[in-house]
Amino acid sequence: MALFSSLTPVFIAIICVLIGIILKKSNGEKEKHETKNKPLSRPWVDEDLKDGTEHHLEEEEVDEEWQGLDENVAHVPFVAERYSEAEMIKRSQTFYELLNKRRSVRFLSDEPVPREVIDNVIRTAGTSPSGAHTEPWTFVVVQDPYLKHKIREIVEEEEEINYKKRMGDRWVNDLKRLRTNWIKEYLDTAPYLILIFKQVYGQLPNGKKKTHYYNEISVSIACGILLAALQNVGLYTVTTTPLNCGPQLRALLQRPANEKLLLLLPVGYPKKDATVPMLTRKPLEDIMVVM
């Protein structure tokens, strides 16, 4: 009996060790299983804009081979423009003054705009940089009156719900001072609507998906260049992100499943009686920090 009593602590210790080993092994298997099932971190994959269709790049779907430019792409000498300091200052000031006149205009004329101008401003947007030079953008130019009106119907239907139910009082009140609402007459009157789609992935010749790194950032940069190009030729627009309209507009315009709507731009000349809110821009010292 004395011997049993002296061995009891030893037995308890052994049992505790065995339990610890079993739990550790069990947790290890669980972590291994979770790690296996956990999607790989892909910081270049952007969140989708209110489009319920999922396009996750599953590991088995992605071609592991190099997906970018040809491995032996040639490099050629780069010839750059070089200006004197005085000319640089002059050009920077002139360009700033041009872009500072840019305003969001909601009262657009139906006056025709040369199609060649639209082609050229989109060519300009297409010069934008992109992740691994994937150029993940599609610019859909709509000039057909029927299609423009269908787009307006889809947008206004969703926007009315946005204003009345989804956006919240603060958002609606912030917009009220700018006198905006869900009525989008400019979608009918503007001679062109440009719908910018981001390609969340590409398609390789073998049918597998091609990763489009930082597709939303790349397309957003292209949109900024497009806005500058429109200002340069005297055309105006208002940037619109029609919430909850993406899938319907994609279907209407027969765009493939890998494209998601990022921005909608009505483009044209302002009406003669067009007005804009009297707003000011932040001064340089409020937007720039020099270290």
Short mmCIF file of C-alpha atoms in Angstrom, two decimals:
data_model
loop_
_atom_site.label_atom_id
_atom_site.label_comp_id
_atom_site.label_asym_id
_atom_site.label_seq_id
_atom_site.Cartn_x
_atom_site.Cartn_y
_atom_site.Cartn_z
CA MET A 1 0.00 0.00 0.00
CA ALA A 2 2.87 2.32 0.86
CA LEU A 3 4.52 1.43 -2.43
CA PHE A 4 1.32 2.28 -4.36
CA SER A 5 1.03 5.60 -2.55
CA SER A 6 4.61 6.51 -3.42
CA LEU A 7 4.09 5.62 -7.08
CA THR A 8 0.82 7.51 -7.48
CA PRO A 9 2.44 10.92 -8.17
CA VAL A 10 4.62 9.24 -10.79
CA PHE A 11 1.58 7.72 -12.52
CA ILE A 12 -0.21 11.08 -12.46
CA ALA A 13 2.81 12.80 -13.96
CA ILE A 14 3.06 10.20 -16.72
CA ILE A 15 -0.65 10.51 -17.50
CA CYS A 16 -0.36 14.32 -17.69
CA VAL A 17 2.58 14.06 -20.07
CA LEU A 18 0.69 11.62 -22.29
CA ILE A 19 -2.38 13.88 -22.33
CA GLY A 20 -0.16 16.84 -23.22
CA ILE A 21 1.41 14.93 -26.11
CA ILE A 22 -1.99 13.85 -27.42
CA LEU A 23 -3.38 17.42 -27.25
CA LYS A 24 -0.29 18.86 -28.92
CA LYS A 25 -0.52 16.34 -31.73
CA SER A 26 -4.24 17.03 -32.12
CA ASN A 27 -3.68 20.81 -32.26
CA GLY A 28 -0.83 20.34 -34.69
CA GLU A 29 -3.04 18.35 -37.04
CA LYS A 30 -5.76 21.00 -36.73
CA GLU A 31 -3.34 23.84 -37.52
CA LYS A 32 -1.94 21.88 -40.42
CA HIS A 33 -5.47 21.33 -41.76
CA GLU A 34 -6.38 25.00 -41.29
CA THR A 35 -3.17 26.14 -42.97
CA LYS A 36 -3.87 23.84 -45.90
CA ASN A 37 -7.42 25.16 -46.29
CA LYS A 38 -6.53 28.79 -45.64
CA PRO A 39 -6.30 30.76 -48.91
CA LEU A 40 -2.89 32.10 -49.82
CA SER A 41 -2.30 35.73 -49.00
CA ARG A 42 -2.60 37.70 -52.23
CA PRO A 43 -2.19 41.40 -51.44
CA TRP A 44 -2.70 42.35 -55.08
CA VAL A 45 -6.28 41.01 -55.13
CA ASP A 46 -8.67 43.87 -54.52
CA GLU A 47 -12.04 43.89 -52.83
CA ASP A 48 -14.93 43.84 -55.29
CA LEU A 49 -17.26 46.80 -55.57
CA LYS A 50 -20.74 45.65 -54.56
CA ASP A 51 -20.72 42.77 -57.04
CA GLY A 52 -21.87 39.51 -55.53
CA THR A 53 -20.14 37.29 -58.09
CA GLU A 54 -17.07 35.67 -56.60
CA HIS A 55 -13.93 35.15 -58.67
CA HIS A 56 -11.40 33.82 -56.17
CA LEU A 57 -8.21 32.60 -57.80
CA GLU A 58 -8.09 29.04 -56.52
CA GLU A 59 -4.65 27.47 -56.44
CA GLU A 60 -5.61 24.71 -58.85
CA GLU A 61 -6.94 27.26 -61.33
CA VAL A 62 -3.87 29.48 -61.43
CA ASP A 63 -1.14 28.73 -63.92
CA GLU A 64 2.07 28.58 -61.90
CA GLU A 65 4.18 29.46 -64.93
CA TRP A 66 5.34 33.04 -65.46
CA GLN A 67 2.24 34.93 -66.59
CA GLY A 68 3.67 38.30 -67.46
CA LEU A 69 5.83 39.52 -70.30
CA ASP A 70 7.98 37.17 -72.34
CA GLU A 71 11.03 36.09 -70.39
CA ASN A 72 13.36 37.48 -73.03
CA VAL A 73 11.54 40.77 -73.63
CA ALA A 74 13.88 43.20 -75.31
CA HIS A 75 14.96 46.42 -73.64
CA VAL A 76 15.41 49.47 -75.81
CA PRO A 77 17.06 52.82 -75.11
CA PHE A 78 14.78 55.28 -73.35
CA VAL A 79 14.63 58.78 -74.75
CA ALA A 80 13.26 61.30 -72.28
CA GLU A 81 12.14 64.89 -72.66
CA ARG A 82 14.31 67.24 -70.63
CA TYR A 83 13.29 70.82 -69.89
CA SER A 84 15.07 73.73 -68.32
CA GLU A 85 14.06 74.60 -64.77
CA ALA A 86 12.20 77.68 -66.00
CA GLU A 87 10.30 75.61 -68.59
CA MET A 88 9.47 72.94 -65.98
CA ILE A 89 8.02 75.55 -63.65
CA LYS A 90 6.02 77.10 -66.46
CA ARG A 91 4.66 73.77 -67.70
CA SER A 92 3.77 72.59 -64.19
CA GLN A 93 1.92 75.83 -63.48
CA THR A 94 0.06 75.72 -66.82
CA PHE A 95 -0.98 72.11 -66.29
CA TYR A 96 -2.13 72.85 -62.74
CA GLU A 97 -4.25 75.77 -63.97
CA LEU A 98 -5.83 73.52 -66.60
CA LEU A 99 -6.68 70.75 -64.12
CA ASN A 100 -7.81 73.23 -61.47
CA LYS A 101 -10.65 74.18 -63.81
CA ARG A 102 -11.93 70.60 -63.71
CA ARG A 103 -15.33 70.35 -62.05
CA SER A 104 -17.88 67.61 -61.70
CA VAL A 105 -20.67 68.69 -64.05
CA ARG A 106 -24.11 67.09 -63.83
CA PHE A 107 -25.78 69.27 -66.47
CA LEU A 108 -24.45 67.97 -69.78
CA SER A 109 -25.52 68.98 -73.27
CA ASP A 110 -26.56 66.51 -75.96
CA GLU A 111 -24.31 68.37 -78.44
CA PRO A 112 -22.33 65.82 -80.49
CA VAL A 113 -18.68 65.19 -79.66
CA PRO A 114 -16.27 63.88 -82.32
CA ARG A 115 -15.77 60.15 -81.84
CA GLU A 116 -12.06 60.50 -82.63
CA VAL A 117 -11.67 62.63 -79.52
CA ILE A 118 -13.16 59.86 -77.39
CA ASP A 119 -10.85 57.32 -79.03
CA ASN A 120 -7.83 59.48 -78.25
CA VAL A 121 -8.67 60.14 -74.60
CA ILE A 122 -9.15 56.40 -74.03
CA ARG A 123 -5.87 55.70 -75.79
CA THR A 124 -4.36 58.15 -73.33
CA ALA A 125 -5.93 56.33 -70.38
CA GLY A 126 -4.47 53.12 -71.78
CA THR A 127 -0.95 54.48 -71.25
CA SER A 128 -1.44 54.05 -67.50
CA PRO A 129 0.96 51.84 -65.53
CA SER A 130 -0.38 48.51 -64.29
CA GLY A 131 0.78 45.64 -62.10
CA ALA A 132 3.16 43.42 -64.14
CA HIS A 133 1.88 45.25 -67.26
CA THR A 134 -1.38 43.28 -67.25
CA GLU A 135 -3.41 46.33 -68.41
CA PRO A 136 -6.54 45.07 -66.58
CA TRP A 137 -9.04 47.59 -67.93
CA THR A 138 -11.94 47.66 -70.37
CA PHE A 139 -13.51 50.98 -71.41
CA VAL A 140 -17.04 50.47 -72.71
CA VAL A 141 -18.21 53.49 -74.74
CA VAL A 142 -21.99 53.74 -75.04
CA GLN A 143 -23.57 56.15 -77.51
CA ASP A 144 -26.71 54.21 -78.46
CA PRO A 145 -29.75 56.11 -77.05
CA TYR A 146 -31.60 52.89 -76.14
CA LEU A 147 -28.66 51.50 -74.17
CA LYS A 148 -28.07 54.84 -72.44
CA HIS A 149 -31.68 54.92 -71.31
CA LYS A 150 -31.56 51.32 -70.06
CA ILE A 151 -28.45 52.23 -68.07
CA ARG A 152 -30.30 55.21 -66.62
CA GLU A 153 -33.25 53.03 -65.60
CA ILE A 154 -30.98 50.53 -63.84
CA VAL A 155 -28.97 53.22 -62.07
CA GLU A 156 -31.95 55.32 -60.96
CA GLU A 157 -33.82 52.30 -59.62
CA GLU A 158 -30.87 51.27 -57.45
CA GLU A 159 -29.93 54.83 -56.51
CA GLU A 160 -33.41 55.56 -55.19
CA ILE A 161 -33.07 52.56 -52.89
CA ASN A 162 -29.56 53.73 -51.93
CA TYR A 163 -30.80 57.20 -50.97
CA LYS A 164 -33.88 55.98 -49.12
CA LYS A 165 -32.59 52.86 -47.38
CA ARG A 166 -28.91 51.99 -47.79
CA MET A 167 -26.83 55.14 -47.47
CA GLY A 168 -27.90 56.47 -44.10
CA ASP A 169 -28.91 59.97 -42.99
CA ARG A 170 -25.40 61.42 -42.71
CA TRP A 171 -24.42 60.43 -46.24
CA VAL A 172 -27.71 61.66 -47.70
CA ASN A 173 -27.43 64.99 -45.84
CA ASP A 174 -23.83 65.47 -47.03
CA LEU A 175 -25.05 65.04 -50.60
CA LYS A 176 -28.11 67.22 -50.10
CA ARG A 177 -26.00 70.38 -49.82
CA LEU A 178 -24.61 69.57 -53.27
CA ARG A 179 -28.16 69.18 -54.57
CA THR A 180 -27.71 65.62 -55.82
CA ASN A 181 -30.30 62.86 -55.80
CA TRP A 182 -31.11 59.63 -57.60
CA ILE A 183 -32.34 61.35 -60.78
CA LYS A 184 -29.58 61.04 -63.42
CA GLU A 185 -30.77 62.97 -66.47
CA TYR A 186 -27.22 63.23 -67.77
CA LEU A 187 -27.21 59.48 -68.48
CA ASP A 188 -29.66 60.20 -71.31
CA THR A 189 -28.36 63.57 -72.50
CA ALA A 190 -24.58 63.05 -72.52
CA PRO A 191 -23.45 62.02 -76.02
CA TYR A 192 -21.25 59.30 -74.51
CA LEU A 193 -21.21 57.15 -71.42
CA ILE A 194 -17.87 55.55 -70.60
CA LEU A 195 -18.13 52.57 -68.26
CA ILE A 196 -14.77 51.47 -66.89
CA PHE A 197 -14.50 47.80 -65.92
CA LYS A 198 -11.64 46.23 -64.00
CA GLN A 199 -10.60 42.77 -65.12
CA VAL A 200 -10.21 40.85 -61.87
CA TYR A 201 -8.29 38.17 -63.76
CA GLY A 202 -7.25 37.44 -67.32
CA GLN A 203 -7.49 34.34 -69.49
CA LEU A 204 -4.45 32.39 -70.68
CA PRO A 205 -4.41 30.49 -73.99
CA ASN A 206 -4.60 27.21 -72.05
CA GLY A 207 -7.88 28.34 -70.44
CA LYS A 208 -6.44 28.96 -66.98
CA LYS A 209 -6.85 32.24 -65.16
CA LYS A 210 -4.11 34.84 -65.34
CA THR A 211 -3.46 36.84 -62.20
CA HIS A 212 -4.07 40.57 -62.57
CA TYR A 213 -1.99 42.08 -59.80
CA TYR A 214 -3.42 45.19 -58.11
CA ASN A 215 -6.13 45.39 -60.77
CA GLU A 216 -8.29 47.94 -58.94
CA ILE A 217 -5.36 50.27 -58.23
CA SER A 218 -4.16 49.99 -61.83
CA VAL A 219 -7.59 50.78 -63.27
CA SER A 220 -8.07 53.65 -60.80
CA ILE A 221 -4.83 55.25 -62.02
CA ALA A 222 -6.05 54.87 -65.62
CA CYS A 223 -9.31 56.62 -64.63
CA GLY A 224 -7.34 59.56 -63.24
CA ILE A 225 -5.41 59.89 -66.49
CA LEU A 226 -8.71 59.69 -68.39
CA LEU A 227 -10.16 62.57 -66.36
CA ALA A 228 -7.10 64.69 -67.13
CA ALA A 229 -7.34 63.81 -70.83
CA LEU A 230 -11.01 64.85 -70.93
CA GLN A 231 -10.20 68.16 -69.25
CA ASN A 232 -7.43 68.71 -71.78
CA VAL A 233 -9.91 68.64 -74.69
CA GLY A 234 -12.64 70.69 -73.00
CA LEU A 235 -15.01 67.84 -72.15
CA TYR A 236 -16.65 67.39 -68.77
CA THR A 237 -18.02 64.56 -66.68
CA VAL A 238 -19.08 63.56 -63.20
CA THR A 239 -17.49 60.51 -61.62
CA THR A 240 -20.18 58.06 -60.59
CA THR A 241 -19.86 54.73 -58.81
CA PRO A 242 -23.33 53.23 -59.20
CA LEU A 243 -23.66 51.08 -56.09
CA ASN A 244 -25.35 47.71 -56.52
CA CYS A 245 -25.66 48.21 -60.29
CA GLY A 246 -22.55 46.34 -61.41
CA PRO A 247 -24.00 42.91 -62.19
CA GLN A 248 -27.01 44.34 -64.06
CA LEU A 249 -24.90 46.72 -66.14
CA ARG A 250 -22.38 44.01 -66.88
CA ALA A 251 -25.19 41.77 -68.14
CA LEU A 252 -26.75 44.59 -70.17
CA LEU A 253 -23.44 45.34 -71.86
CA GLN A 254 -22.62 41.64 -72.29
CA ARG A 255 -19.29 41.86 -70.49
CA PRO A 256 -17.57 38.64 -69.40
CA ALA A 257 -17.62 37.33 -65.84
CA ASN A 258 -14.06 38.45 -65.07
CA GLU A 259 -14.97 42.13 -65.47
CA LYS A 260 -16.47 44.25 -62.70
CA LEU A 261 -17.72 47.82 -62.99
CA LEU A 262 -15.49 50.38 -61.30
CA LEU A 263 -16.68 53.75 -62.64
CA LEU A 264 -19.29 55.30 -64.92
CA LEU A 265 -18.53 58.60 -66.67
CA PRO A 266 -21.09 60.60 -68.68
CA VAL A 267 -19.03 62.67 -71.12
CA GLY A 268 -19.92 65.80 -73.07
CA TYR A 269 -20.06 69.59 -73.13
CA PRO A 270 -21.74 71.45 -70.27
CA LYS A 271 -25.17 72.92 -70.92
CA LYS A 272 -25.14 76.68 -71.42
CA ASP A 273 -27.04 77.15 -68.17
CA ALA A 274 -25.04 74.52 -66.24
CA THR A 275 -24.20 75.28 -62.63
CA VAL A 276 -21.78 73.74 -60.14
CA PRO A 277 -21.53 74.05 -56.35
CA MET A 278 -19.29 76.91 -55.19
CA LEU A 279 -16.55 74.83 -53.59
CA THR A 280 -12.93 75.48 -52.69
CA ARG A 281 -9.96 73.12 -52.69
CA LYS A 282 -7.59 72.53 -49.82
CA PRO A 283 -4.43 74.65 -49.96
CA LEU A 284 -1.10 72.98 -50.67
CA GLU A 285 0.01 73.00 -47.04
CA ASP A 286 -3.04 70.91 -46.12
CA ILE A 287 -2.36 68.17 -48.67
CA MET A 288 1.44 67.98 -48.82
CA VAL A 289 3.95 67.07 -46.13
CA VAL A 290 7.64 67.71 -46.80
CA MET A 291 9.97 65.63 -44.62
#
